[in-house]
């Protein structure tokens, strides 16, 4: 049983919170790279409860700064992007991508004031067609080079989901919830007359297993379903990469689901879809196509439930903005959730004790291309069913 206090500890993401401090130690994707253009080289970003502005200056440097100007708090998002920085729209103070205050028009020469106006800029990198941000302390760990982001042995595309109106932990708990797929997807699709889209999940689940994985460059929980019936299968497993990534097969694709805590009650999700096979060129790797999924709710404000995304979104949001875990009744099938929570609490404690949390990468030799094995049964079924699976 989770106490209210523990629930707060595990879920809140703002600066100084226990989980927020832990989550700041990892890189998070913040948007597709194509969202910054020559016409509009700036974007508002809300991440881990902080309001930020992302911009690319005329010299091509990326900056990620607090949105509010240190002078009198107007939004830098409405500022002017110049060759060497962004200029506040209110009184024109200018900041470089690294946060240095470059100019304070109308101020007499005042080096102390200029120094005090320097901001902390967060590191940003581009990889696999996405911008990534790191909000933690130095030394900055390496941005993980997951195989789907960098491999040329296949093609990729990016799908952005509507922002979910719930806490990030509900979504990660769903990733270690092996049995939800039977009713929420398999049965739901069948009842809606679209059973062929969820045939993979509508097989009898005979058993399920969970395993804590501790690899060199990632740690997490692997879940395995053992299906019975005519098309029995023992899955290789779908790993949750701690803290915020699910890797899973989806039709013939290898999918990475990046769950990004926007704040305590909103979560941004990037679905990264890699299709192994046909070789891709650097263009596909650097600038993959991006699709934006339509809202999960219909005009009446109800979840339409026509896609896996809407079905999952319904389950996650209806648990409550931050679900009250002191009320829940866990059973045997929730073992994965208990494992994930234990890992989360251990890692929060590690950081509080001044240790490095699990799964950070510091050795470039181990970060050329990180491959993670997942089940292939679904790709096989999708091929057999002539790609009958709908968009999730
Ligand atoms: S508020 Fe930004 S320059 Fe005054
Ligand atoms: Fe699901």
Tab-separated table of C-alpha atoms and ligand atoms in Angstrom:
chain	number	residue	atom	x	y	z
A	1	UNK	CA	0.000	0.000	0.000
A	2	UNK	CA	1.267	3.413	-0.964
A	3	UNK	CA	0.849	6.231	1.545
A	4	UNK	CA	-0.187	9.655	0.361
A	5	UNK	CA	3.243	10.935	1.202
A	6	UNK	CA	4.934	8.217	-0.850
A	7	UNK	CA	2.596	8.956	-3.717
A	8	UNK	CA	3.704	12.585	-3.666
A	9	UNK	CA	7.352	11.543	-3.531
A	10	UNK	CA	7.013	9.272	-6.553
A	11	UNK	CA	4.933	11.530	-8.767
A	12	UNK	CA	5.822	15.226	-8.366
A	13	UNK	CA	8.312	16.519	-10.917
A	14	UNK	CA	8.947	20.199	-10.165
A	15	UNK	CA	12.354	21.606	-9.179
A	16	UNK	CA	13.497	20.283	-5.815
A	17	UNK	CA	10.975	17.429	-5.620
A	18	UNK	CA	12.413	13.923	-5.054
A	19	UNK	CA	11.184	12.419	-8.344
A	20	UNK	CA	11.800	15.677	-10.202
A	21	UNK	CA	15.412	15.693	-9.030
A	22	UNK	CA	15.847	12.110	-10.237
A	23	UNK	CA	14.147	12.713	-13.608
A	24	UNK	CA	16.422	15.715	-14.202
A	25	UNK	CA	19.370	13.330	-14.355
A	26	UNK	CA	18.164	11.900	-17.695
A	27	UNK	CA	17.828	13.369	-21.180
A	28	UNK	CA	14.273	13.905	-22.442
A	29	UNK	CA	13.023	14.580	-25.999
A	30	UNK	CA	11.287	17.964	-26.125
A	31	UNK	CA	10.020	18.237	-29.723
A	32	UNK	CA	10.715	17.212	-33.316
A	33	UNK	CA	13.641	19.173	-34.724
A	34	UNK	CA	11.507	20.379	-37.613
A	35	UNK	CA	9.408	22.437	-35.199
A	36	UNK	CA	12.139	25.080	-35.291
A	37	UNK	CA	12.223	26.668	-38.713
A	38	UNK	CA	13.907	29.625	-40.342
A	39	UNK	CA	10.571	31.468	-40.129
A	40	UNK	CA	10.020	30.555	-36.514
A	41	UNK	CA	13.276	29.620	-34.807
A	42	UNK	CA	11.747	29.532	-31.308
A	43	UNK	CA	9.343	27.399	-29.348
A	44	UNK	CA	7.868	27.330	-25.888
A	45	UNK	CA	8.738	24.213	-23.920
A	46	UNK	CA	7.264	23.116	-20.618
A	47	UNK	CA	9.334	20.362	-19.057
A	48	UNK	CA	9.380	19.018	-15.492
A	49	UNK	CA	7.241	21.912	-14.345
A	50	UNK	CA	9.574	24.571	-15.799
A	51	UNK	CA	8.610	27.052	-18.499
A	52	UNK	CA	11.394	27.379	-21.039
A	53	UNK	CA	12.050	28.823	-24.450
A	54	UNK	CA	13.966	26.914	-27.101
A	55	UNK	CA	15.565	28.868	-29.923
A	56	UNK	CA	18.207	28.618	-32.627
A	57	UNK	CA	20.165	31.784	-33.109
A	58	UNK	CA	21.334	33.092	-36.460
A	59	UNK	CA	24.643	31.296	-35.978
A	60	UNK	CA	22.869	27.932	-35.612
A	61	UNK	CA	23.377	27.611	-31.842
A	62	UNK	CA	20.561	26.039	-29.832
A	63	UNK	CA	19.509	27.681	-26.594
A	64	UNK	CA	17.093	26.518	-23.904
A	65	UNK	CA	16.476	29.235	-21.325
A	66	UNK	CA	13.887	30.008	-18.673
A	67	UNK	CA	11.006	31.652	-20.498
A	68	UNK	CA	10.732	34.606	-18.135
A	69	UNK	CA	13.243	37.368	-18.589
A	70	UNK	CA	15.368	38.006	-15.491
A	71	UNK	CA	14.718	41.754	-15.825
A	72	UNK	CA	10.970	41.958	-15.142
A	73	UNK	CA	9.700	38.580	-16.258
A	74	UNK	CA	8.250	39.166	-19.719
A	75	UNK	CA	8.281	36.113	-21.972
A	76	UNK	CA	11.387	35.629	-24.076
A	77	UNK	CA	9.271	33.488	-26.393
A	78	UNK	CA	7.987	36.698	-27.951
A	79	UNK	CA	11.525	37.981	-28.273
A	80	UNK	CA	13.624	38.682	-31.347
A	81	UNK	CA	16.000	35.936	-32.454
A	82	UNK	CA	19.238	37.532	-33.621
A	83	UNK	CA	22.588	36.356	-34.933
A	84	UNK	CA	24.028	35.707	-31.486
A	85	UNK	CA	21.038	35.255	-29.195
A	86	UNK	CA	17.485	36.173	-28.299
A	87	UNK	CA	16.411	39.698	-27.347
A	88	UNK	CA	13.601	40.237	-24.860
A	89	UNK	CA	10.591	41.922	-26.495
A	90	UNK	CA	10.003	44.227	-23.501
A	91	UNK	CA	13.189	46.266	-22.969
A	92	UNK	CA	15.598	44.471	-25.251
A	93	UNK	CA	17.950	42.666	-22.922
A	94	UNK	CA	19.745	40.084	-25.038
A	95	UNK	CA	20.805	36.572	-24.070
A	96	UNK	CA	23.148	34.172	-25.834
A	97	UNK	CA	22.293	30.475	-26.302
A	98	UNK	CA	24.557	29.682	-23.361
A	99	UNK	CA	22.563	32.044	-21.122
A	100	UNK	CA	25.046	34.904	-20.987
A	101	UNK	CA	23.462	38.347	-20.893
A	102	UNK	CA	24.982	40.180	-23.860
A	103	UNK	CA	23.228	43.514	-23.765
A	104	UNK	CA	21.145	45.693	-21.480
A	105	UNK	CA	20.085	48.686	-23.567
A	106	UNK	CA	19.202	51.821	-21.593
A	107	UNK	CA	21.416	50.744	-18.709
A	108	UNK	CA	24.602	52.642	-18.044
A	109	UNK	CA	27.605	50.357	-18.180
A	110	UNK	CA	26.915	48.098	-15.201
A	111	UNK	CA	28.927	44.861	-15.320
A	112	UNK	CA	27.479	43.640	-12.011
A	113	UNK	CA	23.895	43.947	-13.239
A	114	UNK	CA	24.825	42.261	-16.498
A	115	UNK	CA	26.472	39.426	-14.651
A	116	UNK	CA	23.447	38.957	-12.434
A	117	UNK	CA	21.211	38.747	-15.504
A	118	UNK	CA	23.085	35.741	-16.887
A	119	UNK	CA	20.768	32.764	-16.990
A	120	UNK	CA	21.313	29.099	-16.583
A	121	UNK	CA	20.957	27.586	-20.067
A	122	UNK	CA	20.097	23.915	-20.280
A	123	UNK	CA	22.005	21.655	-22.665
A	124	UNK	CA	20.108	20.761	-25.861
A	125	UNK	CA	21.119	18.285	-28.538
A	126	UNK	CA	19.602	17.053	-31.765
A	127	UNK	CA	19.436	13.333	-32.486
A	128	UNK	CA	17.175	11.180	-34.645
A	129	UNK	CA	15.108	14.162	-35.740
A	130	UNK	CA	14.329	15.239	-32.179
A	131	UNK	CA	15.620	17.897	-29.823
A	132	UNK	CA	16.633	16.576	-26.409
A	133	UNK	CA	17.121	18.490	-23.190
A	134	UNK	CA	18.957	17.835	-19.947
A	135	UNK	CA	17.876	19.753	-16.844
A	136	UNK	CA	20.200	18.120	-14.340
A	137	UNK	CA	23.520	19.053	-12.756
A	138	UNK	CA	26.982	18.730	-14.309
A	139	UNK	CA	28.635	16.569	-15.462
A	140	UNK	CA	26.115	16.089	-18.251
A	141	UNK	CA	25.730	12.391	-19.159
A	142	UNK	CA	25.862	11.285	-22.796
A	143	UNK	CA	22.649	11.441	-24.785
A	144	UNK	CA	21.833	7.755	-25.342
A	145	UNK	CA	22.122	6.653	-28.964
A	146	UNK	CA	19.313	4.098	-29.074
A	147	UNK	CA	19.522	1.994	-32.208
A	148	UNK	CA	16.192	3.187	-33.706
A	149	UNK	CA	17.470	6.775	-33.519
A	150	UNK	CA	20.736	6.166	-35.322
A	151	UNK	CA	20.656	2.912	-37.308
A	152	UNK	CA	20.684	3.166	-41.088
A	153	UNK	CA	19.433	-0.433	-41.357
A	154	UNK	CA	15.834	0.692	-41.599
A	155	UNK	CA	13.589	3.718	-41.844
A	156	UNK	CA	11.932	5.720	-39.130
A	157	UNK	CA	9.078	8.082	-38.475
A	158	UNK	CA	7.968	10.106	-35.496
A	159	UNK	CA	4.457	10.305	-34.107
A	160	UNK	CA	3.503	12.919	-31.535
A	161	UNK	CA	0.550	12.117	-29.311
A	162	UNK	CA	-1.836	14.706	-27.899
A	163	UNK	CA	-0.571	15.810	-24.484
A	164	UNK	CA	-2.032	13.498	-21.839
A	165	UNK	CA	-3.718	15.185	-18.907
A	166	UNK	CA	-2.265	12.990	-16.209
A	167	UNK	CA	0.883	12.342	-14.248
A	168	UNK	CA	3.774	10.558	-15.963
A	169	UNK	CA	3.890	7.661	-13.482
A	170	UNK	CA	0.465	6.346	-14.494
A	171	UNK	CA	1.763	6.006	-18.020
A	172	UNK	CA	4.959	4.264	-16.976
A	173	UNK	CA	3.007	1.918	-14.730
A	174	UNK	CA	0.917	0.977	-17.739
A	175	UNK	CA	4.120	-0.084	-19.464
A	176	UNK	CA	4.704	-2.808	-16.886
A	177	UNK	CA	1.030	-3.749	-16.824
A	178	UNK	CA	1.134	-6.912	-18.946
A	179	UNK	CA	-2.471	-7.945	-18.723
A	180	UNK	CA	-4.230	-4.677	-19.592
A	181	UNK	CA	-3.848	-5.436	-23.297
A	182	UNK	CA	-6.437	-8.218	-23.254
A	183	UNK	CA	-9.502	-6.180	-22.265
A	184	UNK	CA	-8.445	-2.607	-22.944
A	185	UNK	CA	-7.247	-3.383	-26.481
A	186	UNK	CA	-8.127	-6.950	-27.553
A	187	UNK	CA	-11.645	-7.075	-26.171
A	188	UNK	CA	-12.392	-3.384	-26.786
A	189	UNK	CA	-11.403	-3.600	-30.451
A	190	UNK	CA	-13.413	-6.799	-30.861
A	191	UNK	CA	-16.494	-5.202	-29.297
A	192	UNK	CA	-16.084	-2.233	-31.637
A	193	UNK	CA	-15.929	-4.558	-34.662
A	194	UNK	CA	-12.200	-3.990	-35.238
A	195	UNK	CA	-10.947	-7.213	-33.681
A	196	UNK	CA	-8.389	-7.768	-36.422
A	197	UNK	CA	-6.488	-4.725	-35.159
A	198	UNK	CA	-5.882	-6.335	-31.801
A	199	UNK	CA	-5.745	-10.038	-32.604
A	200	UNK	CA	-2.249	-10.198	-31.132
A	201	UNK	CA	-3.604	-9.137	-27.761
A	202	UNK	CA	-6.793	-11.189	-27.885
A	203	UNK	CA	-5.081	-14.487	-27.258
A	204	UNK	CA	-5.447	-16.112	-23.872
A	205	UNK	CA	-2.704	-14.946	-21.505
A	206	UNK	CA	-1.623	-18.126	-19.737
A	207	UNK	CA	1.046	-16.598	-17.642
A	208	UNK	CA	3.270	-13.545	-17.318
A	209	UNK	CA	6.672	-12.868	-15.917
A	210	UNK	CA	8.667	-9.830	-14.880
A	211	UNK	CA	12.370	-9.421	-14.679
A	212	UNK	CA	14.547	-6.578	-13.457
A	213	UNK	CA	17.211	-5.908	-16.058
A	214	UNK	CA	20.544	-4.296	-15.264
A	215	UNK	CA	22.589	-3.841	-18.405
A	216	UNK	CA	25.696	-1.759	-18.843
A	217	UNK	CA	23.919	1.213	-20.340
A	218	UNK	CA	20.328	0.848	-19.207
A	219	UNK	CA	18.291	-0.577	-16.438
A	220	UNK	CA	14.612	-1.427	-16.323
A	221	UNK	CA	11.917	-4.051	-16.173
A	222	UNK	CA	11.259	-6.632	-18.859
A	223	UNK	CA	7.788	-8.099	-19.026
A	224	UNK	CA	6.962	-11.350	-20.761
A	225	UNK	CA	3.576	-12.736	-21.699
A	226	UNK	CA	3.011	-16.394	-22.362
A	227	UNK	CA	0.088	-16.798	-24.701
A	228	UNK	CA	-1.880	-20.010	-25.083
A	229	UNK	CA	-4.391	-21.048	-27.733
A	230	UNK	CA	-3.799	-21.815	-31.408
A	231	UNK	CA	-1.207	-19.126	-31.766
A	232	UNK	CA	0.673	-19.693	-28.549
A	233	UNK	CA	3.879	-17.802	-27.970
A	234	UNK	CA	6.336	-17.005	-25.266
A	235	UNK	CA	7.331	-13.408	-25.811
A	236	UNK	CA	10.898	-12.259	-25.534
A	237	UNK	CA	9.568	-9.329	-23.624
A	238	UNK	CA	8.939	-5.632	-23.932
A	239	UNK	CA	11.401	-3.711	-21.804
A	240	UNK	CA	10.744	-0.579	-19.858
A	241	UNK	CA	13.938	1.410	-19.912
A	242	UNK	CA	14.090	3.287	-16.649
A	243	UNK	CA	12.769	5.826	-16.070
A	244	UNK	CA	10.608	6.962	-18.998
A	245	UNK	CA	10.890	4.737	-22.064
A	246	UNK	CA	8.925	1.746	-23.275
A	247	UNK	CA	10.340	-0.320	-26.084
A	248	UNK	CA	7.904	-2.604	-27.814
A	249	UNK	CA	7.016	-4.109	-31.146
A	250	UNK	CA	4.046	-2.628	-32.967
A	251	UNK	CA	3.153	-4.395	-36.151
A	252	UNK	CA	6.432	-4.669	-38.065
A	253	UNK	CA	7.828	-1.650	-36.270
A	254	UNK	CA	10.168	-1.438	-33.372
A	255	UNK	CA	8.696	1.310	-31.259
A	256	UNK	CA	10.183	3.487	-28.606
A	257	UNK	CA	7.658	5.386	-26.531
A	258	UNK	CA	9.294	8.345	-24.816
A	259	UNK	CA	7.157	9.652	-21.958
A	260	UNK	CA	8.101	13.171	-21.001
A	261	UNK	CA	6.783	14.737	-17.800
A	262	UNK	CA	5.559	18.202	-18.750
A	263	UNK	CA	4.503	18.935	-15.173
A	264	UNK	CA	2.748	17.049	-12.371
A	265	UNK	CA	-0.434	16.527	-14.374
A	266	UNK	CA	0.590	16.525	-18.043
A	267	UNK	CA	2.714	14.160	-20.088
A	268	UNK	CA	4.068	14.549	-23.608
A	269	UNK	CA	4.612	11.367	-25.594
A	270	UNK	CA	6.852	10.816	-28.577
A	271	UNK	CA	6.347	7.544	-30.380
A	272	UNK	CA	9.441	6.697	-32.354
A	273	UNK	CA	8.790	4.058	-34.992
A	274	UNK	CA	11.612	2.179	-36.658
A	275	UNK	CA	10.981	-0.203	-39.539
A	276	UNK	CA	13.925	-2.569	-39.891
A	277	UNK	CA	14.871	-3.613	-43.408
A	278	UNK	CA	15.264	-1.144	-46.212
A	279	UNK	CA	18.373	0.946	-45.716
A	280	UNK	CA	17.853	4.597	-44.973
A	281	UNK	CA	19.975	7.587	-45.745
A	282	UNK	CA	21.164	10.282	-43.413
A	283	UNK	CA	18.163	12.386	-44.467
A	284	UNK	CA	15.744	9.926	-42.927
A	285	UNK	CA	17.822	9.693	-39.770
A	286	UNK	CA	18.152	13.434	-39.339
A	287	UNK	CA	14.771	14.504	-40.574
A	288	UNK	CA	12.225	11.684	-40.357
A	289	UNK	CA	8.588	12.331	-41.216
A	290	UNK	CA	6.528	13.597	-38.293
A	291	UNK	CA	2.849	12.956	-37.739
A	292	UNK	CA	0.580	14.478	-35.095
A	293	UNK	CA	-2.152	12.219	-33.737
A	294	UNK	CA	-5.637	13.738	-33.583
A	295	UNK	CA	-7.237	14.250	-30.165
A	296	UNK	CA	-8.172	11.099	-28.285
A	297	UNK	CA	-11.563	12.603	-27.427
A	298	UNK	CA	-14.525	13.341	-29.690
A	299	UNK	CA	-16.594	16.528	-29.890
A	300	UNK	CA	-18.546	15.515	-26.805
A	301	UNK	CA	-15.346	15.346	-24.819
A	302	UNK	CA	-15.492	11.560	-24.606
A	303	UNK	CA	-12.654	9.235	-25.512
A	304	UNK	CA	-13.471	7.837	-28.957
A	305	UNK	CA	-11.693	4.538	-28.152
A	306	UNK	CA	-11.104	3.800	-31.834
A	307	UNK	CA	-7.334	3.487	-31.432
A	308	UNK	CA	-4.948	1.945	-28.936
A	309	UNK	CA	-3.845	5.477	-28.068
A	310	UNK	CA	-7.353	6.608	-27.169
A	311	UNK	CA	-7.957	3.419	-25.191
A	312	UNK	CA	-4.743	3.826	-23.196
A	313	UNK	CA	-5.360	7.563	-22.823
A	314	UNK	CA	-8.817	6.823	-21.381
A	315	UNK	CA	-7.386	4.414	-18.827
A	316	UNK	CA	-4.545	6.759	-17.815
A	317	UNK	CA	-6.570	9.954	-17.522
A	318	UNK	CA	-9.572	8.425	-15.795
A	319	UNK	CA	-7.305	7.202	-12.990
A	320	UNK	CA	-7.150	10.868	-11.998
A	321	UNK	CA	-4.692	13.671	-12.752
A	322	UNK	CA	-2.423	12.150	-10.104
A	323	UNK	CA	-4.032	8.879	-9.158
A	324	UNK	CA	-4.557	8.252	-5.458
A	325	UNK	CA	-2.495	5.133	-4.886
A	326	UNK	CA	-3.533	4.902	-1.242
A	327	UNK	CA	-6.904	3.618	-2.531
A	328	UNK	CA	-5.750	0.884	-4.862
A	329	UNK	CA	-5.976	-2.889	-4.459
A	330	UNK	CA	-2.997	-4.527	-6.088
A	331	UNK	CA	-3.059	-8.153	-7.212
A	332	UNK	CA	-0.619	-10.679	-8.575
A	333	UNK	CA	-0.784	-9.227	-12.078
A	334	UNK	CA	0.495	-5.910	-10.683
A	335	UNK	CA	3.888	-7.354	-9.793
A	336	UNK	CA	5.547	-5.367	-12.560
A	337	UNK	CA	4.137	-2.179	-11.121
A	338	UNK	CA	5.515	-3.049	-7.694
A	339	UNK	CA	8.936	-3.707	-9.289
A	340	UNK	CA	8.915	-0.413	-11.129
A	341	UNK	CA	7.921	1.512	-7.999
A	342	UNK	CA	10.655	-0.168	-5.999
A	343	UNK	CA	13.174	0.807	-8.659
A	344	UNK	CA	11.878	4.377	-8.652
A	345	UNK	CA	12.133	4.669	-4.870
A	346	UNK	CA	15.627	3.142	-4.865
A	347	UNK	CA	16.819	5.553	-7.515
A	348	UNK	CA	15.259	8.559	-5.772
A	349	UNK	CA	17.084	7.492	-2.601
A	350	UNK	CA	20.362	6.994	-4.486
A	351	UNK	CA	20.251	10.536	-5.840
A	352	UNK	CA	19.346	11.912	-2.409
A	353	UNK	CA	22.437	10.175	-1.038
A	354	UNK	CA	24.562	11.896	-3.657
A	355	UNK	CA	25.021	8.824	-5.842
A	356	UNK	CA	24.623	8.510	-9.576
A	357	UNK	CA	21.263	6.987	-10.617
A	358	UNK	CA	21.135	3.847	-12.752
A	359	UNK	CA	21.303	3.918	-16.509
A	360	UNK	CA	23.434	7.009	-17.170
A	361	UNK	CA	26.011	6.637	-19.914
A	362	UNK	CA	29.421	8.242	-19.638
A	363	UNK	CA	31.569	6.064	-21.896
A	364	UNK	CA	31.305	7.018	-25.588
A	365	UNK	CA	32.505	3.536	-26.591
A	366	UNK	CA	29.308	2.116	-25.117
A	367	UNK	CA	27.149	4.692	-26.804
A	368	UNK	CA	27.759	4.075	-30.493
A	369	UNK	CA	24.445	2.285	-31.029
A	370	UNK	CA	22.476	0.789	-28.143
A	371	UNK	CA	20.504	-2.252	-29.168
A	372	UNK	CA	17.714	-3.644	-26.998
A	373	UNK	CA	16.050	-6.920	-27.861
A	374	UNK	CA	12.251	-7.102	-28.017
A	375	UNK	CA	9.679	-9.706	-29.039
A	376	UNK	CA	9.266	-10.384	-32.727
A	377	UNK	CA	6.015	-12.393	-32.595
A	378	UNK	CA	3.887	-9.351	-33.321
A	379	UNK	CA	5.824	-8.461	-36.458
A	380	UNK	CA	5.351	-12.036	-37.653
A	381	UNK	CA	1.622	-11.896	-37.009
A	382	UNK	CA	1.311	-8.521	-38.689
A	383	UNK	CA	3.008	-9.901	-41.789
A	384	UNK	CA	0.715	-12.908	-41.778
A	385	UNK	CA	-2.292	-10.668	-41.481
A	386	UNK	CA	-1.090	-8.445	-44.318
A	387	UNK	CA	-0.495	-5.484	-42.044
A	388	UNK	CA	-4.022	-5.350	-40.824
A	389	UNK	CA	-3.140	-3.530	-37.664
A	390	UNK	CA	-4.527	-0.038	-37.405
A	391	UNK	CA	-2.809	2.981	-36.042
A	392	UNK	CA	-2.418	2.755	-32.322
B	1	LIG	S1	11.481	42.249	-19.068
B	1	LIG	FE1	12.976	41.567	-20.446
B	1	LIG	S2	14.152	43.294	-20.885
B	1	LIG	FE2	12.700	43.966	-19.432
B	2	LIG	FE1	-2.033	-0.224	-23.847
